[in-house]
């Protein structure tokens, strides 16, 4: 434990609420996206909050991307189609990453969130429900509810992975299946073989059902049997791939994502696109990032090492953790997500929100830097009541 | 009135223009494709008078703030924008002396237009607007299958308030773009105020979306924002943008000012945050500058007025009729098919506005810098002289 933190824990008692801090975080903005925001303590000026609640990349997008933003800032007055790096140019460039793809197969969005929303809007209807995992990324469900569209939630498997067999059954007659792979908030990933079988089954048994394969965390996966489903999106009219620059690319704040699909299917979601959605500096940053593929590789290596460290901390202390392939993990803490979150927040460590129906015993923890996770695991130890003997060798 | 417009008005009465929206949309998509085909041309060598951009940008201090906001190591963009939204809401509220509950920020006023169309129109409650007008609302209504009624402009290219009044019977929302894009004309301030009262009295459920994207460029005495009315009456929404006088078209940010209850309804459809942290930094910095020194916008408006007057005078001197432009663009009858005019200008490295059906011989010309407009009129001279010679 650092000296600063010791001093902090001594001087500030638990539970002191801080309206100032809530305001600083933009409470309503947070609530809109993540549900109710918990109170926290006033941060001492010499100590930074560790934000491991939103699956962000703590390091940002890398030098090449930042340079590209700087080079293009003077084009802030141009609409994206008139800036030096147009959205069409980025689409063309992204198409080269996928065998057989052309510019027309890529739809740019201000974050992949728009792809998710527009798939629900384009493919679901009053008699064509959205099918999703019970414990999966919630945004498509929110969209369906906003537009009064029916939702079928399929319970997760025992290992908390999506239950592809049951989802395939539920897919018959559905408008859209949301298949988050790796899955948020569990971090679990399915093999290419399993995804391919799923797509083939649905295409055959329910040809009017679309499948959105959300690969937001694709870059972070280390499981050997995992591969992207991009080829499926280009081959099957009813499959779309969603990707984002918010995670491994470190651009959550710049709002850039995209979809890959056949020309006809891409046109269906493009109809719902916000006009000029992607901003010129986001486009510039993507361009800079694509110039530096090594940076992405380093980020994946970094995340994997910190993820291994964090998973090892929990497992060595007797806690069950999902097979997380992402920049977050999902842990059975044995206490409510709220109690764990509030406990951590008192020590300036912000972890994930409730994920019903698993909020009674599980917490989602994003992977920060190694330094941050070393501090965070000390806090976890305290909150969970793990005896503070030697780090790594304690038992529950 | 041009022959083509006469024909159009003969064949399409008020309310019949719903199907017409589809044509407008496809024309718009073609524009993007055409630009894409030109990616080989360096942006800096082309005079772009096609998209009503502010050639001056948001000012160096704002751009410096954007760069500073990247963080010491460029780490800030790694974080979601949640924490940046509050300060911009507060700055907008402070600027207009309203509560932050009266403000909704969107990814360009585009998002406000879309949200309002989604919220207040349906397959039974029509969207009403002028033909032509800015197409965002009509495009969205067509996508989601909401009813539309487009009212042709008067013979002097102004919003036809009498016909619009009738079209608003039973309608869900009137899109009131003032100054109107693409024709640059403004509703007479007194007539407009009277019309809004009258139409809201006639249709108590009607919403009016007042798009004030170009208000900073208006020079007509007596013209005022509708914000005061919007705060008092939940049925009126004012949309504003940072894309025009604030020079941030590429950063995608705008907002609505309306009654608290209306803002809540519109916010439901904002659906996730599409605004960049760098955009928040720029817009917040621009408003902080305004608060200290409001001259940025007045200077920009003055600059635009001079370049606009110069360009309009050139056309008047050469026998071309235009509308009384109140925006950072003008609308002039070039007396030749606008597609031909556009192509001929393009060949000279000058982009002008695309066709805005049904006005096939009118061109929308954005106002660039005085230097750009001086170069542009030479190209107009060449193109229009050649067309005249060919016709003779």
mmCIF file of N, CA and C in Angstrom, chain A residues 24-26 28-30 33-34 51-52 54-62 66 69-70 73-84 86 88-89 110 117 121 143 146-147 246-247 250-255 270-281 372, chain B residues 28-29 35-36 39 43-44 48 51-58 63 66-67 70 73-75 77-83 85 100 107 110-111 114 118 134 136 140 143-144 243-244 247-252 268-279 351:
data_model
loop_
_atom_site.group_PDB
_atom_site.id
_atom_site.type_symbol
_atom_site.label_atom_id
_atom_site.label_comp_id
_atom_site.label_asym_id
_atom_site.label_seq_id
_atom_site.Cartn_x
_atom_site.Cartn_y
_atom_site.Cartn_z
ATOM 1 N N UNK A 24 -18.769 16.411 -10.783
ATOM 2 C CA UNK A 24 -17.581 16.417 -11.640
ATOM 3 C C UNK A 24 -17.637 15.278 -12.657
ATOM 4 N N UNK A 25 -18.207 14.178 -12.266
ATOM 5 C CA UNK A 25 -18.272 13.044 -13.183
ATOM 6 C C UNK A 25 -19.424 13.137 -14.165
ATOM 7 N N UNK A 26 -20.262 14.170 -14.002
ATOM 8 C CA UNK A 26 -21.384 14.295 -14.915
ATOM 9 C C UNK A 26 -22.406 13.208 -14.636
ATOM 10 N N UNK A 28 -25.610 12.752 -14.592
ATOM 11 C CA UNK A 28 -26.693 12.347 -15.458
ATOM 12 C C UNK A 28 -26.202 11.648 -16.708
ATOM 13 N N UNK A 29 -25.075 12.116 -17.228
ATOM 14 C CA UNK A 29 -24.516 11.472 -18.417
ATOM 15 C C UNK A 29 -24.165 10.025 -18.094
ATOM 16 N N UNK A 30 -23.592 9.833 -16.936
ATOM 17 C CA UNK A 30 -23.216 8.489 -16.515
ATOM 18 C C UNK A 30 -24.442 7.623 -16.306
ATOM 19 N N UNK A 33 -26.076 6.200 -19.378
ATOM 20 C CA UNK A 33 -25.395 5.089 -20.023
ATOM 21 C C UNK A 33 -25.311 3.864 -19.117
ATOM 22 N N UNK A 34 -25.155 4.096 -17.853
ATOM 23 C CA UNK A 34 -24.784 2.988 -16.973
ATOM 24 C C UNK A 34 -25.715 2.730 -15.790
ATOM 25 N N UNK A 51 -10.115 4.387 -12.638
ATOM 26 C CA UNK A 51 -11.399 4.190 -13.307
ATOM 27 C C UNK A 51 -11.359 2.875 -14.079
ATOM 28 N N UNK A 52 -11.831 1.805 -13.444
ATOM 29 C CA UNK A 52 -11.865 0.508 -14.113
ATOM 30 C C UNK A 52 -13.315 0.023 -14.154
ATOM 31 N N UNK A 54 -15.519 1.137 -17.079
ATOM 32 C CA UNK A 54 -16.151 1.283 -18.398
ATOM 33 C C UNK A 54 -15.381 0.606 -19.525
ATOM 34 N N UNK A 55 -14.490 -0.301 -19.199
ATOM 35 C CA UNK A 55 -13.729 -1.047 -20.217
ATOM 36 C C UNK A 55 -12.993 -0.121 -21.193
ATOM 37 N N UNK A 56 -12.429 0.940 -20.618
ATOM 38 C CA UNK A 56 -11.671 1.886 -21.436
ATOM 39 C C UNK A 56 -10.210 1.466 -21.501
ATOM 40 N N UNK A 57 -9.547 1.968 -22.525
ATOM 41 C CA UNK A 57 -8.106 1.773 -22.644
ATOM 42 C C UNK A 57 -7.442 2.956 -21.935
ATOM 43 N N UNK A 58 -6.728 2.688 -20.824
ATOM 44 C CA UNK A 58 -6.221 3.802 -20.005
ATOM 45 C C UNK A 58 -5.135 4.624 -20.697
ATOM 46 N N UNK A 59 -4.569 4.094 -21.778
ATOM 47 C CA UNK A 59 -3.427 4.765 -22.400
ATOM 48 C C UNK A 59 -3.802 5.640 -23.596
ATOM 49 N N UNK A 60 -5.038 5.539 -24.068
ATOM 50 C CA UNK A 60 -5.411 6.335 -25.242
ATOM 51 C C UNK A 60 -4.917 5.707 -26.530
ATOM 52 N N UNK A 61 -5.008 6.448 -27.624
ATOM 53 C CA UNK A 61 -4.840 5.833 -28.944
ATOM 54 C C UNK A 61 -3.407 5.711 -29.485
ATOM 55 N N UNK A 62 -2.403 6.194 -28.821
ATOM 56 C CA UNK A 62 -1.056 6.031 -29.371
ATOM 57 C C UNK A 62 -0.571 7.246 -30.142
ATOM 58 N N UNK A 66 -2.473 10.374 -32.288
ATOM 59 C CA UNK A 66 -2.470 11.724 -31.709
ATOM 60 C C UNK A 66 -1.873 12.720 -32.693
ATOM 61 N N UNK A 69 -4.375 13.583 -35.314
ATOM 62 C CA UNK A 69 -5.368 14.547 -34.814
ATOM 63 C C UNK A 69 -4.787 15.956 -34.885
ATOM 64 N N UNK A 70 -3.544 16.090 -34.418
ATOM 65 C CA UNK A 70 -2.897 17.419 -34.436
ATOM 66 C C UNK A 70 -2.778 17.946 -35.865
ATOM 67 N N UNK A 73 -6.386 19.128 -37.067
ATOM 68 C CA UNK A 73 -7.275 19.955 -36.235
ATOM 69 C C UNK A 73 -7.729 21.211 -36.995
ATOM 70 N N UNK A 74 -6.901 21.694 -37.907
ATOM 71 C CA UNK A 74 -7.277 22.907 -38.642
ATOM 72 C C UNK A 74 -8.381 22.645 -39.665
ATOM 73 N N UNK A 75 -8.777 21.397 -39.838
ATOM 74 C CA UNK A 75 -9.903 21.085 -40.736
ATOM 75 C C UNK A 75 -11.208 20.892 -39.957
ATOM 76 N N UNK A 76 -11.218 21.372 -38.714
ATOM 77 C CA UNK A 76 -12.415 21.214 -37.882
ATOM 78 C C UNK A 76 -13.643 21.896 -38.495
ATOM 79 N N UNK A 77 -13.396 22.885 -39.358
ATOM 80 C CA UNK A 77 -14.525 23.607 -39.974
ATOM 81 C C UNK A 77 -15.096 22.910 -41.197
ATOM 82 N N UNK A 78 -14.468 21.814 -41.634
ATOM 83 C CA UNK A 78 -14.932 21.117 -42.840
ATOM 84 C C UNK A 78 -15.844 19.961 -42.454
ATOM 85 N N UNK A 79 -16.892 19.769 -43.214
ATOM 86 C CA UNK A 79 -17.681 18.556 -43.035
ATOM 87 C C UNK A 79 -16.799 17.352 -43.361
ATOM 88 N N UNK A 80 -17.106 16.191 -42.762
ATOM 89 C CA UNK A 80 -16.219 15.032 -42.945
ATOM 90 C C UNK A 80 -15.935 14.701 -44.419
ATOM 91 N N UNK A 81 -16.907 14.927 -45.303
ATOM 92 C CA UNK A 81 -16.656 14.586 -46.709
ATOM 93 C C UNK A 81 -15.683 15.560 -47.370
ATOM 94 N N UNK A 82 -15.427 16.695 -46.721
ATOM 95 C CA UNK A 82 -14.497 17.673 -47.285
ATOM 96 C C UNK A 82 -13.156 17.722 -46.566
ATOM 97 N N UNK A 83 -13.005 16.938 -45.523
ATOM 98 C CA UNK A 83 -11.745 16.953 -44.786
ATOM 99 C C UNK A 83 -10.743 16.081 -45.551
ATOM 100 N N UNK A 84 -9.455 16.237 -45.279
ATOM 101 C CA UNK A 84 -8.460 15.439 -46.023
ATOM 102 C C UNK A 84 -8.676 13.935 -45.821
ATOM 103 N N UNK A 86 -11.514 11.580 -45.464
ATOM 104 C CA UNK A 86 -12.973 11.461 -45.534
ATOM 105 C C UNK A 86 -13.413 10.131 -44.944
ATOM 106 N N UNK A 88 -15.263 8.144 -46.469
ATOM 107 C CA UNK A 88 -15.139 7.191 -47.584
ATOM 108 C C UNK A 88 -13.719 6.621 -47.652
ATOM 109 N N UNK A 89 -12.738 7.494 -47.454
ATOM 110 C CA UNK A 89 -11.343 7.027 -47.483
ATOM 111 C C UNK A 89 -11.096 5.999 -46.375
ATOM 112 N N UNK A 110 -20.521 6.798 -35.449
ATOM 113 C CA UNK A 110 -19.906 7.469 -34.299
ATOM 114 C C UNK A 110 -19.928 6.547 -33.077
ATOM 115 N N UNK A 117 -27.685 0.043 -32.490
ATOM 116 C CA UNK A 117 -29.030 0.648 -32.485
ATOM 117 C C UNK A 117 -29.716 0.476 -33.835
ATOM 118 N N UNK A 121 -33.220 -1.347 -35.108
ATOM 119 C CA UNK A 121 -34.265 -0.583 -35.784
ATOM 120 C C UNK A 121 -34.558 -1.142 -37.175
ATOM 121 N N UNK A 143 -32.508 -0.182 -26.932
ATOM 122 C CA UNK A 143 -33.080 0.331 -28.181
ATOM 123 C C UNK A 143 -34.428 -0.322 -28.452
ATOM 124 N N UNK A 146 -37.040 1.135 -26.235
ATOM 125 C CA UNK A 146 -37.392 2.504 -26.628
ATOM 126 C C UNK A 146 -38.402 2.492 -27.773
ATOM 127 N N UNK A 147 -38.254 1.547 -28.687
ATOM 128 C CA UNK A 147 -39.146 1.503 -29.848
ATOM 129 C C UNK A 147 -40.238 0.436 -29.702
ATOM 130 N N UNK A 246 -13.157 2.009 -29.786
ATOM 131 C CA UNK A 246 -13.232 2.477 -28.391
ATOM 132 C C UNK A 246 -12.389 1.652 -27.431
ATOM 133 N N UNK A 247 -12.022 0.437 -27.814
ATOM 134 C CA UNK A 247 -11.375 -0.471 -26.868
ATOM 135 C C UNK A 247 -9.864 -0.554 -27.121
ATOM 136 N N UNK A 250 -8.147 2.466 -28.224
ATOM 137 C CA UNK A 250 -8.042 3.570 -27.249
ATOM 138 C C UNK A 250 -8.747 4.856 -27.627
ATOM 139 N N UNK A 251 -9.866 4.758 -28.329
ATOM 140 C CA UNK A 251 -10.546 5.985 -28.788
ATOM 141 C C UNK A 251 -11.978 6.102 -28.292
ATOM 142 N N UNK A 252 -12.250 5.633 -27.083
ATOM 143 C CA UNK A 252 -13.634 5.696 -26.588
ATOM 144 C C UNK A 252 -14.176 7.124 -26.648
ATOM 145 N N UNK A 253 -13.307 8.085 -26.410
ATOM 146 C CA UNK A 253 -13.749 9.484 -26.395
ATOM 147 C C UNK A 253 -13.947 10.096 -27.759
ATOM 148 N N UNK A 254 -13.478 9.412 -28.798
ATOM 149 C CA UNK A 254 -13.537 10.019 -30.137
ATOM 150 C C UNK A 254 -14.727 9.543 -30.960
ATOM 151 N N UNK A 255 -15.405 8.499 -30.486
ATOM 152 C CA UNK A 255 -16.636 7.996 -31.088
ATOM 153 C C UNK A 255 -16.437 7.526 -32.527
ATOM 154 N N UNK A 270 -27.496 1.641 -43.131
ATOM 155 C CA UNK A 270 -27.024 2.995 -43.480
ATOM 156 C C UNK A 270 -28.201 3.978 -43.535
ATOM 157 N N UNK A 271 -29.377 3.468 -43.880
ATOM 158 C CA UNK A 271 -30.569 4.325 -43.974
ATOM 159 C C UNK A 271 -30.853 5.028 -42.646
ATOM 160 N N UNK A 272 -30.469 4.413 -41.538
ATOM 161 C CA UNK A 272 -30.762 4.985 -40.215
ATOM 162 C C UNK A 272 -29.604 5.809 -39.652
ATOM 163 N N UNK A 273 -28.532 5.886 -40.396
ATOM 164 C CA UNK A 273 -27.336 6.581 -39.917
ATOM 165 C C UNK A 273 -27.601 8.059 -39.676
ATOM 166 N N UNK A 274 -27.034 8.568 -38.603
ATOM 167 C CA UNK A 274 -27.057 10.004 -38.376
ATOM 168 C C UNK A 274 -26.183 10.652 -39.457
ATOM 169 N N UNK A 275 -26.717 11.656 -40.144
ATOM 170 C CA UNK A 275 -25.963 12.316 -41.214
ATOM 171 C C UNK A 275 -24.666 12.900 -40.655
ATOM 172 N N UNK A 276 -23.578 12.732 -41.344
ATOM 173 C CA UNK A 276 -22.246 13.206 -40.907
ATOM 174 C C UNK A 276 -21.907 12.755 -39.486
ATOM 175 N N UNK A 277 -22.281 11.552 -39.089
ATOM 176 C CA UNK A 277 -22.103 11.154 -37.697
ATOM 177 C C UNK A 277 -20.670 11.199 -37.194
ATOM 178 N N UNK A 278 -19.738 10.677 -37.986
ATOM 179 C CA UNK A 278 -18.353 10.577 -37.521
ATOM 180 C C UNK A 278 -17.645 11.916 -37.703
ATOM 181 N N UNK A 279 -16.965 12.358 -36.660
ATOM 182 C CA UNK A 279 -16.313 13.671 -36.706
ATOM 183 C C UNK A 279 -14.926 13.592 -37.348
ATOM 184 N N UNK A 280 -14.438 14.718 -37.860
ATOM 185 C CA UNK A 280 -13.186 14.709 -38.645
ATOM 186 C C UNK A 280 -11.971 14.300 -37.816
ATOM 187 N N UNK A 281 -11.956 14.628 -36.521
ATOM 188 C CA UNK A 281 -10.777 14.267 -35.730
ATOM 189 C C UNK A 281 -10.803 12.792 -35.350
ATOM 190 N N UNK A 372 -2.058 0.477 -11.926
ATOM 191 C CA UNK A 372 -3.405 0.665 -11.378
ATOM 192 C C UNK A 372 -3.953 -0.639 -10.800
ATOM 193 N N UNK B 28 -29.284 13.712 -52.516
ATOM 194 C CA UNK B 28 -28.326 14.032 -51.481
ATOM 195 C C UNK B 28 -27.226 12.969 -51.386
ATOM 196 N N UNK B 29 -27.620 11.721 -51.487
ATOM 197 C CA UNK B 29 -26.631 10.651 -51.426
ATOM 198 C C UNK B 29 -25.672 10.764 -52.610
ATOM 199 N N UNK B 35 -18.501 13.598 -54.377
ATOM 200 C CA UNK B 35 -17.330 14.095 -53.647
ATOM 201 C C UNK B 35 -16.294 12.998 -53.487
ATOM 202 N N UNK B 36 -16.766 11.806 -53.204
ATOM 203 C CA UNK B 36 -15.846 10.689 -52.987
ATOM 204 C C UNK B 36 -14.994 10.466 -54.227
ATOM 205 N N UNK B 39 -11.634 12.413 -54.420
ATOM 206 C CA UNK B 39 -10.642 12.368 -53.341
ATOM 207 C C UNK B 39 -9.232 12.599 -53.862
ATOM 208 N N UNK B 43 -7.552 18.966 -51.050
ATOM 209 C CA UNK B 43 -8.620 19.811 -50.500
ATOM 210 C C UNK B 43 -8.267 21.295 -50.580
ATOM 211 N N UNK B 44 -7.002 21.605 -50.314
ATOM 212 C CA UNK B 44 -6.617 23.013 -50.228
ATOM 213 C C UNK B 44 -6.629 23.743 -51.573
ATOM 214 N N UNK B 48 -14.260 25.563 -52.107
ATOM 215 C CA UNK B 48 -15.485 24.833 -51.833
ATOM 216 C C UNK B 48 -16.587 25.783 -51.396
ATOM 217 N N UNK B 51 -20.969 23.656 -49.388
ATOM 218 C CA UNK B 51 -21.514 23.048 -48.169
ATOM 219 C C UNK B 51 -21.744 24.015 -47.007
ATOM 220 N N UNK B 52 -21.763 25.308 -47.307
ATOM 221 C CA UNK B 52 -22.071 26.310 -46.273
ATOM 222 C C UNK B 52 -21.174 26.191 -45.046
ATOM 223 N N UNK B 53 -19.905 25.886 -45.307
ATOM 224 C CA UNK B 53 -18.939 25.835 -44.213
ATOM 225 C C UNK B 53 -18.398 27.234 -43.942
ATOM 226 N N UNK B 54 -17.885 27.414 -42.755
ATOM 227 C CA UNK B 54 -17.240 28.675 -42.395
ATOM 228 C C UNK B 54 -15.756 28.536 -42.739
ATOM 229 N N UNK B 55 -15.281 29.312 -43.718
ATOM 230 C CA UNK B 55 -13.896 29.109 -44.163
ATOM 231 C C UNK B 55 -12.857 29.505 -43.115
ATOM 232 N N UNK B 56 -13.268 30.248 -42.088
ATOM 233 C CA UNK B 56 -12.315 30.765 -41.097
ATOM 234 C C UNK B 56 -12.068 29.785 -39.947
ATOM 235 N N UNK B 57 -12.962 28.826 -39.765
ATOM 236 C CA UNK B 57 -12.797 27.901 -38.639
ATOM 237 C C UNK B 57 -13.152 28.531 -37.314
ATOM 238 N N UNK B 58 -12.944 27.797 -36.239
ATOM 239 C CA UNK B 58 -13.398 28.242 -34.910
ATOM 240 C C UNK B 58 -12.424 29.183 -34.207
ATOM 241 N N UNK B 63 -8.807 25.804 -31.292
ATOM 242 C CA UNK B 63 -8.027 24.663 -31.795
ATOM 243 C C UNK B 63 -6.921 24.298 -30.800
ATOM 244 N N UNK B 66 -8.359 22.230 -28.111
ATOM 245 C CA UNK B 66 -8.577 20.847 -28.553
ATOM 246 C C UNK B 66 -7.299 20.037 -28.369
ATOM 247 N N UNK B 67 -6.183 20.599 -28.803
ATOM 248 C CA UNK B 67 -4.905 19.881 -28.691
ATOM 249 C C UNK B 67 -4.528 19.672 -27.217
ATOM 250 N N UNK B 70 -6.101 16.756 -25.350
ATOM 251 C CA UNK B 70 -5.659 15.380 -25.611
ATOM 252 C C UNK B 70 -4.960 14.781 -24.390
ATOM 253 N N UNK B 73 -0.080 12.755 -22.468
ATOM 254 C CA UNK B 73 0.424 11.651 -23.287
ATOM 255 C C UNK B 73 -0.611 11.191 -24.311
ATOM 256 N N UNK B 74 -1.611 12.012 -24.566
ATOM 257 C CA UNK B 74 -2.659 11.608 -25.490
ATOM 258 C C UNK B 74 -3.584 10.568 -24.908
ATOM 259 N N UNK B 75 -3.723 10.573 -23.575
ATOM 260 C CA UNK B 75 -4.517 9.530 -22.920
ATOM 261 C C UNK B 75 -6.014 9.858 -22.848
ATOM 262 N N UNK B 77 -8.385 10.741 -24.971
ATOM 263 C CA UNK B 77 -9.345 10.117 -25.889
ATOM 264 C C UNK B 77 -9.655 8.659 -25.579
ATOM 265 N N UNK B 78 -8.862 8.035 -24.683
ATOM 266 C CA UNK B 78 -9.162 6.658 -24.298
ATOM 267 C C UNK B 78 -10.407 6.528 -23.433
ATOM 268 N N UNK B 79 -10.830 7.650 -22.857
ATOM 269 C CA UNK B 79 -11.961 7.639 -21.925
ATOM 270 C C UNK B 79 -13.241 8.082 -22.617
ATOM 271 N N UNK B 80 -14.359 7.495 -22.224
ATOM 272 C CA UNK B 80 -15.660 7.910 -22.747
ATOM 273 C C UNK B 80 -15.952 9.359 -22.366
ATOM 274 N N UNK B 81 -16.839 10.009 -23.126
ATOM 275 C CA UNK B 81 -17.057 11.442 -22.911
ATOM 276 C C UNK B 81 -17.982 11.815 -21.741
ATOM 277 N N UNK B 82 -18.443 10.864 -20.920
ATOM 278 C CA UNK B 82 -19.452 11.179 -19.885
ATOM 279 C C UNK B 82 -19.191 12.465 -19.113
ATOM 280 N N UNK B 83 -17.949 12.622 -18.685
ATOM 281 C CA UNK B 83 -17.655 13.728 -17.774
ATOM 282 C C UNK B 83 -17.609 15.077 -18.484
ATOM 283 N N UNK B 85 -19.838 16.145 -20.777
ATOM 284 C CA UNK B 85 -21.144 16.624 -21.225
ATOM 285 C C UNK B 85 -21.674 17.749 -20.334
ATOM 286 N N UNK B 100 -30.105 24.374 -17.321
ATOM 287 C CA UNK B 100 -29.530 23.321 -18.162
ATOM 288 C C UNK B 100 -30.584 22.282 -18.544
ATOM 289 N N UNK B 107 -25.204 15.447 -31.660
ATOM 290 C CA UNK B 107 -24.078 15.346 -32.594
ATOM 291 C C UNK B 107 -24.432 16.131 -33.856
ATOM 292 N N UNK B 110 -28.292 18.205 -36.532
ATOM 293 C CA UNK B 110 -28.846 17.030 -37.199
ATOM 294 C C UNK B 110 -29.544 16.101 -36.218
ATOM 295 N N UNK B 111 -28.854 15.813 -35.120
ATOM 296 C CA UNK B 111 -29.416 14.872 -34.162
ATOM 297 C C UNK B 111 -30.684 15.439 -33.514
ATOM 298 N N UNK B 114 -33.474 15.048 -36.064
ATOM 299 C CA UNK B 114 -33.910 13.654 -36.142
ATOM 300 C C UNK B 114 -34.752 13.285 -34.909
ATOM 301 N N UNK B 118 -38.626 12.095 -34.969
ATOM 302 C CA UNK B 118 -38.997 10.811 -34.373
ATOM 303 C C UNK B 118 -40.085 11.000 -33.315
ATOM 304 N N UNK B 134 -34.124 22.335 -45.812
ATOM 305 C CA UNK B 134 -33.083 21.397 -45.409
ATOM 306 C C UNK B 134 -33.737 20.025 -45.223
ATOM 307 N N UNK B 136 -33.007 17.077 -43.728
ATOM 308 C CA UNK B 136 -32.773 16.099 -42.678
ATOM 309 C C UNK B 136 -34.066 15.486 -42.124
ATOM 310 N N UNK B 140 -35.417 11.633 -42.697
ATOM 311 C CA UNK B 140 -35.638 10.712 -41.585
ATOM 312 C C UNK B 140 -37.078 10.208 -41.585
ATOM 313 N N UNK B 143 -37.471 7.522 -44.031
ATOM 314 C CA UNK B 143 -36.844 6.270 -43.583
ATOM 315 C C UNK B 143 -37.761 5.492 -42.635
ATOM 316 N N UNK B 144 -38.386 6.221 -41.705
ATOM 317 C CA UNK B 144 -39.197 5.524 -40.706
ATOM 318 C C UNK B 144 -40.670 5.465 -41.090
ATOM 319 N N UNK B 243 -21.850 24.348 -36.365
ATOM 320 C CA UNK B 243 -21.263 24.056 -37.682
ATOM 321 C C UNK B 243 -21.075 25.293 -38.547
ATOM 322 N N UNK B 244 -21.806 26.367 -38.273
ATOM 323 C CA UNK B 244 -21.800 27.518 -39.178
ATOM 324 C C UNK B 244 -20.921 28.641 -38.636
ATOM 325 N N UNK B 247 -17.868 27.691 -36.878
ATOM 326 C CA UNK B 247 -16.799 27.085 -37.683
ATOM 327 C C UNK B 247 -16.378 25.684 -37.287
ATOM 328 N N UNK B 248 -17.318 24.860 -36.832
ATOM 329 C CA UNK B 248 -16.950 23.514 -36.362
ATOM 330 C C UNK B 248 -17.748 22.415 -37.054
ATOM 331 N N UNK B 249 -18.001 22.553 -38.344
ATOM 332 C CA UNK B 249 -18.835 21.565 -39.049
ATOM 333 C C UNK B 249 -18.298 20.150 -38.888
ATOM 334 N N UNK B 250 -16.971 20.017 -38.868
ATOM 335 C CA UNK B 250 -16.374 18.691 -38.800
ATOM 336 C C UNK B 250 -16.417 18.058 -37.421
ATOM 337 N N UNK B 251 -16.744 18.865 -36.407
ATOM 338 C CA UNK B 251 -16.695 18.328 -35.041
ATOM 339 C C UNK B 251 -18.042 17.797 -34.582
ATOM 340 N N UNK B 252 -19.095 18.106 -35.291
ATOM 341 C CA UNK B 252 -20.432 17.534 -35.070
ATOM 342 C C UNK B 252 -21.010 17.832 -33.695
ATOM 343 N N UNK B 268 -34.904 11.332 -24.875
ATOM 344 C CA UNK B 268 -35.153 9.888 -24.936
ATOM 345 C C UNK B 268 -34.539 9.258 -26.176
ATOM 346 N N UNK B 269 -34.575 10.013 -27.268
ATOM 347 C CA UNK B 269 -34.112 9.443 -28.540
ATOM 348 C C UNK B 269 -32.655 9.813 -28.848
ATOM 349 N N UNK B 270 -31.967 10.418 -27.906
ATOM 350 C CA UNK B 270 -30.544 10.725 -28.159
ATOM 351 C C UNK B 270 -29.717 9.446 -28.239
ATOM 352 N N UNK B 271 -30.144 8.404 -27.526
ATOM 353 C CA UNK B 271 -29.606 7.052 -27.682
ATOM 354 C C UNK B 271 -28.084 6.950 -27.729
ATOM 355 N N UNK B 272 -27.447 7.142 -26.615
ATOM 356 C CA UNK B 272 -25.997 6.946 -26.626
ATOM 357 C C UNK B 272 -25.294 8.211 -27.077
ATOM 358 N N UNK B 273 -24.076 8.358 -26.630
ATOM 359 C CA UNK B 273 -23.366 9.606 -26.865
ATOM 360 C C UNK B 273 -22.483 9.525 -28.100
ATOM 361 N N UNK B 274 -22.787 10.367 -29.091
ATOM 362 C CA UNK B 274 -22.033 10.344 -30.341
ATOM 363 C C UNK B 274 -21.073 11.524 -30.442
ATOM 364 N N UNK B 275 -20.851 12.230 -29.325
ATOM 365 C CA UNK B 275 -20.033 13.441 -29.377
ATOM 366 C C UNK B 275 -18.646 13.175 -28.796
ATOM 367 N N UNK B 276 -17.642 13.579 -29.545
ATOM 368 C CA UNK B 276 -16.245 13.342 -29.167
ATOM 369 C C UNK B 276 -15.814 14.226 -27.995
ATOM 370 N N UNK B 277 -14.885 13.726 -27.209
ATOM 371 C CA UNK B 277 -14.322 14.536 -26.111
ATOM 372 C C UNK B 277 -13.657 15.804 -26.655
ATOM 373 N N UNK B 278 -13.086 15.706 -27.861
ATOM 374 C CA UNK B 278 -12.419 16.871 -28.446
ATOM 375 C C UNK B 278 -13.452 17.911 -28.881
ATOM 376 N N UNK B 279 -14.594 17.427 -29.320
ATOM 377 C CA UNK B 279 -15.694 18.313 -29.699
ATOM 378 C C UNK B 279 -16.236 19.045 -28.473
ATOM 379 N N UNK B 351 -16.250 24.349 -56.393
ATOM 380 C CA UNK B 351 -17.467 23.587 -56.098
ATOM 381 C C UNK B 351 -18.579 24.541 -55.675
#
